[in-house]
């Protein structure tokens, strides 16, 4: 029993020391993690040897030697972090102070509550009990230091600090009070009621902490998704900006071209004029928007993805019946819809090894006051809705755009559906509600 208690004590000490260093120093050198573990075990063996000698030969010299070895081993472990030398020395001294304070606090509590315990047990067992008890108090003190001074993570609430400290505090209460059972002989039930109460309280606190950690993890996951979507939207707006800049450049160049044409006509230099106009036409064809509905979002996205599809040997066909001033969706939300739709289509086709990939999209504002988008594309063989749903659960971003499309459609009282047969189909319908944009009244 004594050996098991000793092993448990030193494993706990390794955990406490590593946790304390991780929380107070900056940037652990992960590439040296195996070496760190070996050094940590070696340091604990040195400390165990010193404590065994100290228990058999309790002198001032042995106490000083054990303290210096403890300081030295802690400093060696600090070398696995990138913090400054000053910070490392500060952490070494702080940990030694906390260790001494933990031992003093536990010794004081134990001697006050159990004055007969020393006389009733052998020295080795007593030393083991005092050692693990002091480690529990040290753990509480290290938690306090970490929660109060840690700068690597956002500040925790007072409630969280209280909850996380409650577990070791209640543990030390149980540990200190267990030998006091003889004081409750008159009413032994009371002792066990107090013990059960402490254990139940520990379970409740741990449950609350787990729930808070779950909520925090969920929030981080959601934020990561939002950051990905913001990045995606930024890319789409950059595409719009580039399309706008190209349009402005064409307009600016046209002024110069008209001036040159007039010069050639006035000078009757028709051969030069013919060469010039041929070059101007080629330049316009290389930069103009292939699609011209009057809506910048639709025109730029279709032009951009048409180009991307051509580079990847994907057939791209767009059928348009859009009256630009009847579209019931603002430009931002239209970016969400079209950007995610076309992006999913392109990725699905690129992932499909077939040489006959295609993307077909139809956008229209209908006579019965509806804004519709129908999209279909080839996809890898064996793709199913179950496969898509599983991918959405197992990946941070894949498939998340489909949810954004649906949410945007529902925002405008419309709907969005998708299905997989031999092809992947997407359909969106949004009613045109604004009276000025309606045909049917």
mmCIF file of N, CA and C in Angstrom, residues 226-343:
data_model
loop_
_atom_site.group_PDB
_atom_site.id
_atom_site.type_symbol
_atom_site.label_atom_id
_atom_site.label_comp_id
_atom_site.label_asym_id
_atom_site.label_seq_id
_atom_site.Cartn_x
_atom_site.Cartn_y
_atom_site.Cartn_z
ATOM 1 N N UNK A 226 -17.706 30.607 -38.547
ATOM 2 C CA UNK A 226 -17.994 31.975 -38.986
ATOM 3 C C UNK A 226 -16.763 32.621 -39.618
ATOM 4 N N UNK A 227 -15.590 32.350 -39.039
ATOM 5 C CA UNK A 227 -14.360 32.904 -39.618
ATOM 6 C C UNK A 227 -14.119 32.351 -41.015
ATOM 7 N N UNK A 228 -14.407 31.060 -41.191
ATOM 8 C CA UNK A 228 -14.265 30.462 -42.518
ATOM 9 C C UNK A 228 -15.241 31.087 -43.508
ATOM 10 N N UNK A 229 -16.480 31.315 -43.040
ATOM 11 C CA UNK A 229 -17.481 31.907 -43.926
ATOM 12 C C UNK A 229 -17.137 33.357 -44.255
ATOM 13 N N UNK A 230 -16.603 34.085 -43.281
ATOM 14 C CA UNK A 230 -16.182 35.470 -43.523
ATOM 15 C C UNK A 230 -15.047 35.493 -44.544
ATOM 16 N N UNK A 231 -14.110 34.544 -44.404
ATOM 17 C CA UNK A 231 -13.023 34.454 -45.376
ATOM 18 C C UNK A 231 -13.569 34.162 -46.770
ATOM 19 N N UNK A 232 -14.548 33.257 -46.818
ATOM 20 C CA UNK A 232 -15.163 32.914 -48.100
ATOM 21 C C UNK A 232 -15.839 34.138 -48.712
ATOM 22 N N UNK A 233 -16.593 34.890 -47.889
ATOM 23 C CA UNK A 233 -17.274 36.081 -48.388
ATOM 24 C C UNK A 233 -16.279 37.152 -48.826
ATOM 25 N N UNK A 234 -15.165 37.231 -48.108
ATOM 26 C CA UNK A 234 -14.134 38.205 -48.500
ATOM 27 C C UNK A 234 -13.588 37.875 -49.881
ATOM 28 N N UNK A 235 -13.371 36.584 -50.133
ATOM 29 C CA UNK A 235 -12.896 36.175 -51.453
ATOM 30 C C UNK A 235 -13.896 36.552 -52.536
ATOM 31 N N UNK A 236 -15.189 36.376 -52.235
ATOM 32 C CA UNK A 236 -16.209 36.692 -53.240
ATOM 33 C C UNK A 236 -16.288 38.196 -53.499
ATOM 34 N N UNK A 237 -16.148 38.993 -52.455
ATOM 35 C CA UNK A 237 -16.165 40.443 -52.649
ATOM 36 C C UNK A 237 -14.930 40.916 -53.394
ATOM 37 N N UNK A 238 -13.818 40.223 -53.197
ATOM 38 C CA UNK A 238 -12.620 40.567 -53.962
ATOM 39 C C UNK A 238 -12.845 40.280 -55.445
ATOM 40 N N UNK A 239 -13.585 39.210 -55.733
ATOM 41 C CA UNK A 239 -13.935 38.927 -57.124
ATOM 42 C C UNK A 239 -14.811 40.038 -57.690
ATOM 43 N N UNK A 240 -15.782 40.489 -56.911
ATOM 44 C CA UNK A 240 -16.639 41.591 -57.358
ATOM 45 C C UNK A 240 -15.829 42.859 -57.586
ATOM 46 N N UNK A 241 -14.904 43.119 -56.651
ATOM 47 C CA UNK A 241 -14.089 44.332 -56.774
ATOM 48 C C UNK A 241 -13.239 44.280 -58.030
ATOM 49 N N UNK A 242 -12.681 43.099 -58.319
ATOM 50 C CA UNK A 242 -11.863 42.959 -59.516
ATOM 51 C C UNK A 242 -12.692 43.172 -60.771
ATOM 52 N N UNK A 243 -13.930 42.647 -60.775
ATOM 53 C CA UNK A 243 -14.814 42.842 -61.926
ATOM 54 C C UNK A 243 -15.138 44.320 -62.103
ATOM 55 N N UNK A 244 -15.367 45.010 -60.995
ATOM 56 C CA UNK A 244 -15.676 46.438 -61.055
ATOM 57 C C UNK A 244 -14.476 47.228 -61.576
ATOM 58 N N UNK A 245 -13.274 46.860 -61.101
ATOM 59 C CA UNK A 245 -12.070 47.569 -61.540
ATOM 60 C C UNK A 245 -11.831 47.363 -63.042
ATOM 61 N N UNK A 246 -12.105 46.160 -63.515
ATOM 62 C CA UNK A 246 -11.941 45.901 -64.948
ATOM 63 C C UNK A 246 -12.913 46.739 -65.766
ATOM 64 N N UNK A 247 -14.157 46.871 -65.280
ATOM 65 C CA UNK A 247 -15.154 47.694 -65.982
ATOM 66 C C UNK A 247 -14.709 49.147 -66.031
ATOM 67 N N UNK A 248 -14.179 49.645 -64.910
ATOM 68 C CA UNK A 248 -13.708 51.035 -64.880
ATOM 69 C C UNK A 248 -12.521 51.226 -65.827
ATOM 70 N N UNK A 249 -11.635 50.218 -65.881
ATOM 71 C CA UNK A 249 -10.477 50.323 -66.759
ATOM 72 C C UNK A 249 -10.898 50.376 -68.220
ATOM 73 N N UNK A 250 -11.911 49.548 -68.573
ATOM 74 C CA UNK A 250 -12.398 49.546 -69.962
ATOM 75 C C UNK A 250 -12.968 50.908 -70.322
ATOM 76 N N UNK A 251 -13.758 51.476 -69.412
ATOM 77 C CA UNK A 251 -14.353 52.798 -69.673
ATOM 78 C C UNK A 251 -13.269 53.854 -69.836
ATOM 79 N N UNK A 252 -12.245 53.756 -68.960
ATOM 80 C CA UNK A 252 -11.156 54.728 -69.031
ATOM 81 C C UNK A 252 -10.384 54.589 -70.348
ATOM 82 N N UNK A 253 -10.144 53.335 -70.770
ATOM 83 C CA UNK A 253 -9.395 53.101 -72.011
ATOM 84 C C UNK A 253 -10.203 53.500 -73.235
ATOM 85 N N UNK A 254 -11.520 53.375 -73.175
ATOM 86 C CA UNK A 254 -12.354 53.721 -74.327
ATOM 87 C C UNK A 254 -12.195 55.196 -74.714
ATOM 88 N N UNK A 255 -12.058 56.053 -73.724
ATOM 89 C CA UNK A 255 -11.878 57.481 -74.017
ATOM 90 C C UNK A 255 -10.629 57.696 -74.875
ATOM 91 N N UNK A 256 -9.547 57.011 -74.484
ATOM 92 C CA UNK A 256 -8.299 57.144 -75.248
ATOM 93 C C UNK A 256 -8.453 56.551 -76.646
ATOM 94 N N UNK A 257 -9.174 55.428 -76.707
ATOM 95 C CA UNK A 257 -9.336 54.762 -78.006
ATOM 96 C C UNK A 257 -10.134 55.637 -78.975
ATOM 97 N N UNK A 258 -11.205 56.248 -78.480
ATOM 98 C CA UNK A 258 -11.994 57.143 -79.338
ATOM 99 C C UNK A 258 -11.151 58.317 -79.812
ATOM 100 N N UNK A 259 -10.290 58.823 -78.941
ATOM 101 C CA UNK A 259 -9.419 59.931 -79.323
ATOM 102 C C UNK A 259 -8.464 59.489 -80.437
ATOM 103 N N UNK A 260 -7.896 58.283 -80.295
ATOM 104 C CA UNK A 260 -6.977 57.769 -81.327
ATOM 105 C C UNK A 260 -7.711 57.519 -82.645
ATOM 106 N N UNK A 261 -8.930 56.986 -82.572
ATOM 107 C CA UNK A 261 -9.718 56.731 -83.790
ATOM 108 C C UNK A 261 -9.959 58.034 -84.543
ATOM 109 N N UNK A 262 -10.330 59.072 -83.794
ATOM 110 C CA UNK A 262 -10.545 60.387 -84.429
ATOM 111 C C UNK A 262 -9.269 60.879 -85.104
ATOM 112 N N UNK A 263 -8.124 60.681 -84.474
ATOM 113 C CA UNK A 263 -6.849 61.113 -85.042
ATOM 114 C C UNK A 263 -6.559 60.370 -86.350
ATOM 115 N N UNK A 264 -6.787 59.038 -86.325
ATOM 116 C CA UNK A 264 -6.536 58.242 -87.528
ATOM 117 C C UNK A 264 -7.487 58.649 -88.664
ATOM 118 N N UNK A 265 -8.752 58.926 -88.342
ATOM 119 C CA UNK A 265 -9.724 59.325 -89.361
ATOM 120 C C UNK A 265 -9.348 60.682 -89.942
ATOM 121 N N UNK A 266 -9.007 61.624 -89.037
ATOM 122 C CA UNK A 266 -8.641 62.969 -89.503
ATOM 123 C C UNK A 266 -7.417 62.918 -90.407
ATOM 124 N N UNK A 267 -6.480 62.013 -90.104
ATOM 125 C CA UNK A 267 -5.258 61.914 -90.905
ATOM 126 C C UNK A 267 -5.381 60.924 -92.055
ATOM 127 N N UNK A 268 -6.556 60.303 -92.157
ATOM 128 C CA UNK A 268 -6.846 59.329 -93.214
ATOM 129 C C UNK A 268 -5.852 58.162 -93.207
ATOM 130 N N UNK A 269 -5.449 57.756 -92.006
ATOM 131 C CA UNK A 269 -4.539 56.621 -91.853
ATOM 132 C C UNK A 269 -5.383 55.376 -91.575
ATOM 133 N N UNK A 270 -6.058 54.872 -92.611
ATOM 134 C CA UNK A 270 -7.039 53.808 -92.417
ATOM 135 C C UNK A 270 -6.393 52.454 -92.111
ATOM 136 N N UNK A 271 -5.216 52.200 -92.648
ATOM 137 C CA UNK A 271 -4.548 50.932 -92.345
ATOM 138 C C UNK A 271 -4.194 50.853 -90.861
ATOM 139 N N UNK A 272 -3.669 51.956 -90.365
ATOM 140 C CA UNK A 272 -3.351 52.005 -88.938
ATOM 141 C C UNK A 272 -4.625 51.917 -88.089
ATOM 142 N N UNK A 273 -5.696 52.551 -88.594
ATOM 143 C CA UNK A 273 -6.967 52.512 -87.868
ATOM 144 C C UNK A 273 -7.486 51.076 -87.771
ATOM 145 N N UNK A 274 -7.382 50.324 -88.887
ATOM 146 C CA UNK A 274 -7.855 48.945 -88.892
ATOM 147 C C UNK A 274 -7.056 48.089 -87.909
ATOM 148 N N UNK A 275 -5.740 48.266 -87.899
ATOM 149 C CA UNK A 275 -4.897 47.505 -86.960
ATOM 150 C C UNK A 275 -5.235 47.867 -85.518
ATOM 151 N N UNK A 276 -5.430 49.175 -85.287
ATOM 152 C CA UNK A 276 -5.725 49.646 -83.938
ATOM 153 C C UNK A 276 -7.060 49.086 -83.430
ATOM 154 N N UNK A 277 -8.096 49.140 -84.269
ATOM 155 C CA UNK A 277 -9.419 48.660 -83.836
ATOM 156 C C UNK A 277 -9.410 47.145 -83.598
ATOM 157 N N UNK A 278 -8.628 46.408 -84.390
ATOM 158 C CA UNK A 278 -8.521 44.959 -84.180
ATOM 159 C C UNK A 278 -7.909 44.660 -82.816
ATOM 160 N N UNK A 279 -6.853 45.395 -82.467
ATOM 161 C CA UNK A 279 -6.221 45.207 -81.156
ATOM 162 C C UNK A 279 -7.163 45.618 -80.034
ATOM 163 N N UNK A 280 -7.916 46.684 -80.241
ATOM 164 C CA UNK A 280 -8.846 47.158 -79.216
ATOM 165 C C UNK A 280 -9.950 46.137 -78.967
ATOM 166 N N UNK A 281 -10.452 45.527 -80.048
ATOM 167 C CA UNK A 281 -11.498 44.504 -79.910
ATOM 168 C C UNK A 281 -10.983 43.301 -79.132
ATOM 169 N N UNK A 282 -9.746 42.859 -79.459
ATOM 170 C CA UNK A 282 -9.158 41.715 -78.735
ATOM 171 C C UNK A 282 -8.984 42.032 -77.247
ATOM 172 N N UNK A 283 -8.596 43.248 -76.966
ATOM 173 C CA UNK A 283 -8.407 43.657 -75.579
ATOM 174 C C UNK A 283 -9.732 43.671 -74.826
ATOM 175 N N UNK A 284 -10.780 44.178 -75.467
ATOM 176 C CA UNK A 284 -12.106 44.217 -74.835
ATOM 177 C C UNK A 284 -12.630 42.804 -74.607
ATOM 178 N N UNK A 285 -12.425 41.920 -75.588
ATOM 179 C CA UNK A 285 -12.911 40.544 -75.466
ATOM 180 C C UNK A 285 -12.228 39.801 -74.319
ATOM 181 N N UNK A 286 -10.972 40.171 -74.037
ATOM 182 C CA UNK A 286 -10.246 39.477 -72.965
ATOM 183 C C UNK A 286 -10.639 39.970 -71.581
ATOM 184 N N UNK A 287 -11.302 41.115 -71.513
ATOM 185 C CA UNK A 287 -11.613 41.675 -70.201
ATOM 186 C C UNK A 287 -13.091 41.886 -69.938
ATOM 187 N N UNK A 288 -13.917 41.768 -70.952
ATOM 188 C CA UNK A 288 -15.322 42.117 -70.719
ATOM 189 C C UNK A 288 -16.046 41.000 -69.982
ATOM 190 N N UNK A 289 -17.158 41.333 -69.371
ATOM 191 C CA UNK A 289 -17.997 40.364 -68.675
ATOM 192 C C UNK A 289 -18.838 39.618 -69.698
ATOM 193 N N UNK A 290 -18.718 38.286 -69.693
ATOM 194 C CA UNK A 290 -19.448 37.465 -70.652
ATOM 195 C C UNK A 290 -20.945 37.535 -70.414
ATOM 196 N N UNK A 291 -21.329 37.749 -69.147
ATOM 197 C CA UNK A 291 -22.751 37.780 -68.784
ATOM 198 C C UNK A 291 -23.128 39.208 -68.391
ATOM 199 N N UNK A 292 -24.237 39.687 -68.942
ATOM 200 C CA UNK A 292 -24.639 41.079 -68.719
ATOM 201 C C UNK A 292 -26.131 41.145 -68.400
ATOM 202 N N UNK A 293 -26.452 40.834 -67.166
ATOM 203 C CA UNK A 293 -27.850 40.915 -66.716
ATOM 204 C C UNK A 293 -28.169 42.288 -66.160
ATOM 205 N N UNK A 294 -27.128 43.047 -65.844
ATOM 206 C CA UNK A 294 -27.332 44.331 -65.188
ATOM 207 C C UNK A 294 -27.090 44.246 -63.687
ATOM 208 N N UNK A 295 -26.958 43.011 -63.165
ATOM 209 C CA UNK A 295 -26.655 42.835 -61.742
ATOM 210 C C UNK A 295 -25.186 42.443 -61.619
ATOM 211 N N UNK A 296 -24.419 43.254 -60.914
ATOM 212 C CA UNK A 296 -22.975 43.066 -60.825
ATOM 213 C C UNK A 296 -22.611 41.735 -60.188
ATOM 214 N N UNK A 297 -23.354 41.311 -59.154
ATOM 215 C CA UNK A 297 -23.047 40.059 -58.460
ATOM 216 C C UNK A 297 -23.207 38.878 -59.413
ATOM 217 N N UNK A 298 -24.350 38.790 -60.074
ATOM 218 C CA UNK A 298 -24.604 37.679 -60.993
ATOM 219 C C UNK A 298 -23.594 37.684 -62.137
ATOM 220 N N UNK A 299 -23.387 38.846 -62.750
ATOM 221 C CA UNK A 299 -22.499 38.932 -63.911
ATOM 222 C C UNK A 299 -21.062 38.554 -63.559
ATOM 223 N N UNK A 300 -20.556 39.053 -62.430
ATOM 224 C CA UNK A 300 -19.157 38.800 -62.083
ATOM 225 C C UNK A 300 -18.950 37.365 -61.627
ATOM 226 N N UNK A 301 -19.896 36.819 -60.839
ATOM 227 C CA UNK A 301 -19.749 35.436 -60.389
ATOM 228 C C UNK A 301 -19.816 34.454 -61.557
ATOM 229 N N UNK A 302 -20.797 34.648 -62.437
ATOM 230 C CA UNK A 302 -20.914 33.736 -63.578
ATOM 231 C C UNK A 302 -19.685 33.825 -64.479
ATOM 232 N N UNK A 303 -19.201 35.019 -64.716
ATOM 233 C CA UNK A 303 -18.009 35.185 -65.548
ATOM 234 C C UNK A 303 -16.795 34.528 -64.905
ATOM 235 N N UNK A 304 -16.634 34.739 -63.592
ATOM 236 C CA UNK A 304 -15.479 34.189 -62.880
ATOM 237 C C UNK A 304 -15.505 32.662 -62.865
ATOM 238 N N UNK A 305 -16.671 32.078 -62.540
ATOM 239 C CA UNK A 305 -16.744 30.619 -62.468
ATOM 240 C C UNK A 305 -16.753 29.976 -63.858
ATOM 241 N N UNK A 306 -17.222 30.694 -64.844
ATOM 242 C CA UNK A 306 -17.111 30.210 -66.220
ATOM 243 C C UNK A 306 -15.633 30.053 -66.585
ATOM 244 N N UNK A 307 -14.833 31.040 -66.200
ATOM 245 C CA UNK A 307 -13.393 30.984 -66.470
ATOM 246 C C UNK A 307 -12.723 29.847 -65.702
ATOM 247 N N UNK A 308 -13.080 29.706 -64.407
ATOM 248 C CA UNK A 308 -12.504 28.636 -63.598
ATOM 249 C C UNK A 308 -12.892 27.258 -64.135
ATOM 250 N N UNK A 309 -14.149 27.140 -64.571
ATOM 251 C CA UNK A 309 -14.609 25.862 -65.131
ATOM 252 C C UNK A 309 -13.823 25.518 -66.393
ATOM 253 N N UNK A 310 -13.612 26.515 -67.242
ATOM 254 C CA UNK A 310 -12.865 26.273 -68.484
ATOM 255 C C UNK A 310 -11.435 25.814 -68.178
ATOM 256 N N UNK A 311 -10.801 26.406 -67.165
ATOM 257 C CA UNK A 311 -9.437 26.014 -66.804
ATOM 258 C C UNK A 311 -9.377 24.570 -66.320
ATOM 259 N N UNK A 312 -10.474 24.100 -65.704
ATOM 260 C CA UNK A 312 -10.515 22.737 -65.189
ATOM 261 C C UNK A 312 -11.241 21.776 -66.132
ATOM 262 N N UNK A 313 -11.452 22.220 -67.379
ATOM 263 C CA UNK A 313 -12.085 21.392 -68.418
ATOM 264 C C UNK A 313 -13.486 20.941 -67.996
ATOM 265 N N UNK A 314 -14.238 21.884 -67.449
ATOM 266 C CA UNK A 314 -15.619 21.634 -67.015
ATOM 267 C C UNK A 314 -16.548 22.476 -67.880
ATOM 268 N N UNK A 315 -17.560 21.837 -68.446
ATOM 269 C CA UNK A 315 -18.526 22.593 -69.255
ATOM 270 C C UNK A 315 -19.379 23.452 -68.331
ATOM 271 N N UNK A 316 -19.511 24.729 -68.690
ATOM 272 C CA UNK A 316 -20.292 25.662 -67.877
ATOM 273 C C UNK A 316 -21.372 26.288 -68.756
ATOM 274 N N UNK A 317 -22.649 26.073 -68.375
ATOM 275 C CA UNK A 317 -23.768 26.613 -69.154
ATOM 276 C C UNK A 317 -24.680 27.392 -68.204
ATOM 277 N N UNK A 318 -24.951 28.633 -68.576
ATOM 278 C CA UNK A 318 -25.839 29.475 -67.760
ATOM 279 C C UNK A 318 -27.027 29.927 -68.605
ATOM 280 N N UNK A 319 -28.222 29.722 -68.064
ATOM 281 C CA UNK A 319 -29.442 30.175 -68.725
ATOM 282 C C UNK A 319 -30.049 31.273 -67.860
ATOM 283 N N UNK A 320 -30.169 32.469 -68.445
ATOM 284 C CA UNK A 320 -30.564 33.624 -67.653
ATOM 285 C C UNK A 320 -31.861 34.237 -68.169
ATOM 286 N N UNK A 321 -32.742 34.526 -67.233
ATOM 287 C CA UNK A 321 -33.963 35.260 -67.549
ATOM 288 C C UNK A 321 -34.246 36.222 -66.423
ATOM 289 N N UNK A 322 -33.281 37.097 -66.195
ATOM 290 C CA UNK A 322 -33.319 37.954 -65.006
ATOM 291 C C UNK A 322 -33.608 39.396 -65.386
ATOM 292 N N UNK A 323 -34.571 39.977 -64.704
ATOM 293 C CA UNK A 323 -34.765 41.432 -64.748
ATOM 294 C C UNK A 323 -34.093 41.979 -63.501
ATOM 295 N N UNK A 324 -32.979 42.684 -63.689
ATOM 296 C CA UNK A 324 -32.091 42.997 -62.563
ATOM 297 C C UNK A 324 -32.775 43.791 -61.453
ATOM 298 N N UNK A 325 -33.748 44.681 -61.846
ATOM 299 C CA UNK A 325 -34.378 45.514 -60.813
ATOM 300 C C UNK A 325 -35.542 44.815 -60.112
ATOM 301 N N UNK A 326 -35.751 43.526 -60.403
ATOM 302 C CA UNK A 326 -36.795 42.756 -59.713
ATOM 303 C C UNK A 326 -36.219 41.742 -58.723
ATOM 304 N N UNK A 327 -34.899 41.657 -58.662
ATOM 305 C CA UNK A 327 -34.277 40.683 -57.756
ATOM 306 C C UNK A 327 -34.575 41.075 -56.316
ATOM 307 N N UNK A 328 -35.184 40.178 -55.503
ATOM 308 C CA UNK A 328 -35.628 40.539 -54.155
ATOM 309 C C UNK A 328 -34.551 40.372 -53.072
ATOM 310 N N UNK A 329 -33.309 40.121 -53.475
ATOM 311 C CA UNK A 329 -32.227 39.836 -52.529
ATOM 312 C C UNK A 329 -31.160 40.913 -52.662
ATOM 313 N N UNK A 330 -30.653 41.399 -51.518
ATOM 314 C CA UNK A 330 -29.598 42.407 -51.598
ATOM 315 C C UNK A 330 -28.283 41.765 -52.045
ATOM 316 N N UNK A 331 -27.319 42.592 -52.428
ATOM 317 C CA UNK A 331 -26.088 42.088 -53.033
ATOM 318 C C UNK A 331 -25.303 41.175 -52.088
ATOM 319 N N UNK A 332 -25.265 41.518 -50.799
ATOM 320 C CA UNK A 332 -24.514 40.695 -49.851
ATOM 321 C C UNK A 332 -25.090 39.280 -49.798
ATOM 322 N N UNK A 333 -26.411 39.177 -49.613
ATOM 323 C CA UNK A 333 -27.044 37.867 -49.516
ATOM 324 C C UNK A 333 -26.994 37.112 -50.845
ATOM 325 N N UNK A 334 -27.034 37.849 -51.951
ATOM 326 C CA UNK A 334 -26.901 37.195 -53.250
ATOM 327 C C UNK A 334 -25.497 36.606 -53.404
ATOM 328 N N UNK A 335 -24.497 37.278 -52.815
ATOM 329 C CA UNK A 335 -23.140 36.729 -52.797
ATOM 330 C C UNK A 335 -23.103 35.410 -52.025
ATOM 331 N N UNK A 336 -23.785 35.373 -50.886
ATOM 332 C CA UNK A 336 -23.833 34.149 -50.083
ATOM 333 C C UNK A 336 -24.436 33.015 -50.893
ATOM 334 N N UNK A 337 -25.554 33.298 -51.556
ATOM 335 C CA UNK A 337 -26.272 32.262 -52.310
ATOM 336 C C UNK A 337 -25.449 31.784 -53.505
ATOM 337 N N UNK A 338 -25.115 32.711 -54.401
ATOM 338 C CA UNK A 338 -24.417 32.320 -55.629
ATOM 339 C C UNK A 338 -22.998 31.810 -55.351
ATOM 340 N N UNK A 339 -22.307 32.486 -54.443
ATOM 341 C CA UNK A 339 -20.934 32.086 -54.135
ATOM 342 C C UNK A 339 -20.866 30.658 -53.620
ATOM 343 N N UNK A 340 -21.728 30.322 -52.662
ATOM 344 C CA UNK A 340 -21.718 28.973 -52.095
ATOM 345 C C UNK A 340 -22.205 27.931 -53.106
ATOM 346 N N UNK A 341 -23.244 28.277 -53.878
ATOM 347 C CA UNK A 341 -23.739 27.344 -54.888
ATOM 348 C C UNK A 341 -22.649 26.996 -55.899
ATOM 349 N N UNK A 342 -22.071 28.011 -56.508
ATOM 350 C CA UNK A 342 -21.084 27.790 -57.549
ATOM 351 C C UNK A 342 -19.810 27.168 -57.000
ATOM 352 N N UNK A 343 -19.452 27.515 -55.775
ATOM 353 C CA UNK A 343 -18.261 26.945 -55.161
ATOM 354 C C UNK A 343 -18.437 25.445 -54.928
#
